[in-house]
Amino acid sequence: MMHIGYTMMTEQAGPRELVGHLVEAERAGFDFSVISDHSFPWLASQGHAPYAWSVLGAAAQATSEIPLMSFVTCPTFRYHPAVIAQKAATVQLLSEGRFRLGLGSGENLNEHVVGAGWPSARVRLAMLDEAAEIIRALFAGGYVTRHGRYFQVDDARLWDLPDTPPPLGIAVSGPRSCALAGRHGDLLIATEPKRELLDAFDAQGGAGKPRVGQLPLCYDTDHEAAVSRAHEQFRWALGGWRLNAEIPLPAGFEQASEHTRPEDVAKSIPCGDDVGAVLDAVRPFAEAGFTDLALVQIGGDHQQPFLRWAETTLLPALRDL
């Protein structure tokens, strides 16, 4: 059975609201949770971008059972990998072993703020490769010194280290990132139900490991209101990750999606309260071989009705699927 998760989408709610939503998601019976890690929302209409790691610390204390996961953190620009290792180890301790560290090569939208430039995708993956090695070394304990091509580490050590380090997830989009995930990852992360990504991960050492996907939806008893909200806040997603990784500001996403129509969004994102439409969108992930799927309810002010619907209607139907 595929595990169904809940997404704390930091781009659409403030920190206290995110924690409150997660408490309700745990009560509703979601199997796990993930959190985005941004310094900007994709669109100004989303309106938020709190610090994900503070939210994770609060979430670890406010909940008792639901697993947590960063989805995903870039350990190469805003954060040094040694700092990521310390943060992840601390959240693992606070959550008593419920945390998974999801890593990715980043998006210009979030990483441009430190003024380090934005290299090619090939370079970003090489940086992620080196960062993952550093994080793994620190999780193993003891002092770590590295003088790599992209990062310097001088006598770093994690003084508060959990008995079981957080499992490491790597976000993938093509063959090179799948090879990286096979080398370093305890699990794979992808946002599209492409079987070829999972096959490439398996071929590089990922066979038998979890693979985590994500699916946006927009629940509302008013179908047209759901379509309108999904268009207002999530039309950026139709641009594809290759484009989305390059755009530096919300204004760029506004411009890139200005010709995206509500009906275009409705074809890609389940909108309304039709359980069958959600099942149809989930099925390709299940058939591709994903073990975990995190749902995103679009609209920070519309989480409570979604969570009630999920508890009574959606989650039972998904588990039957």
PDB file of N, CA and C in Angstrom, residues 28 59 64 69 146 161 184 249 281 288:
ATOM      1  N   ALA A  28      -5.965  13.442  11.345  1.00  0.00           N
ATOM      2  CA  ALA A  28      -6.756  12.931  10.224  1.00  0.00           C
ATOM      3  C   ALA A  28      -6.257  11.587   9.726  1.00  0.00           C
ATOM      4  N   ALA A  59       7.094  21.726  14.724  1.00  0.00           N
ATOM      5  CA  ALA A  59       6.258  20.595  14.334  1.00  0.00           C
ATOM      6  C   ALA A  59       6.669  19.323  15.068  1.00  0.00           C
ATOM      7  N   SER A  64       3.359  13.848  17.596  1.00  0.00           N
ATOM      8  CA  SER A  64       3.999  12.736  18.301  1.00  0.00           C
ATOM      9  C   SER A  64       4.303  11.545  17.426  1.00  0.00           C
ATOM     10  N   MET A  69       9.651  15.500   6.905  1.00  0.00           N
ATOM     11  CA  MET A  69      10.635  15.422   5.819  1.00  0.00           C
ATOM     12  C   MET A  69      10.781  16.776   5.145  1.00  0.00           C
ATOM     13  N   ARG A 146      37.333  18.553   4.940  1.00  0.00           N
ATOM     14  CA  ARG A 146      37.300  18.305   3.492  1.00  0.00           C
ATOM     15  C   ARG A 146      37.719  19.575   2.771  1.00  0.00           C
ATOM     16  N   LEU A 161      24.277  14.054  18.037  1.00  0.00           N
ATOM     17  CA  LEU A 161      24.074  13.173  16.897  1.00  0.00           C
ATOM     18  C   LEU A 161      23.095  12.067  17.284  1.00  0.00           C
ATOM     19  N   HIS A 184      24.032   8.137  -3.173  1.00  0.00           N
ATOM     20  CA  HIS A 184      23.938   8.759  -1.853  1.00  0.00           C
ATOM     21  C   HIS A 184      22.604   8.558  -1.139  1.00  0.00           C
ATOM     22  N   LEU A 249      12.599  35.297  -9.594  1.00  0.00           N
ATOM     23  CA  LEU A 249      11.678  36.084  -8.771  1.00  0.00           C
ATOM     24  C   LEU A 249      10.227  35.733  -9.092  1.00  0.00           C
ATOM     25  N   ALA A 281      -5.490  10.782 -10.639  1.00  0.00           N
ATOM     26  CA  ALA A 281      -4.197  11.457 -10.616  1.00  0.00           C
ATOM     27  C   ALA A 281      -3.162  10.687  -9.799  1.00  0.00           C
ATOM     28  N   ALA A 288       3.720   3.481 -11.371  1.00  0.00           N
ATOM     29  CA  ALA A 288       5.142   3.678 -11.629  1.00  0.00           C
ATOM     30  C   ALA A 288       6.012   3.031 -10.555  1.00  0.00           C
TER      31      ALA A 288
END
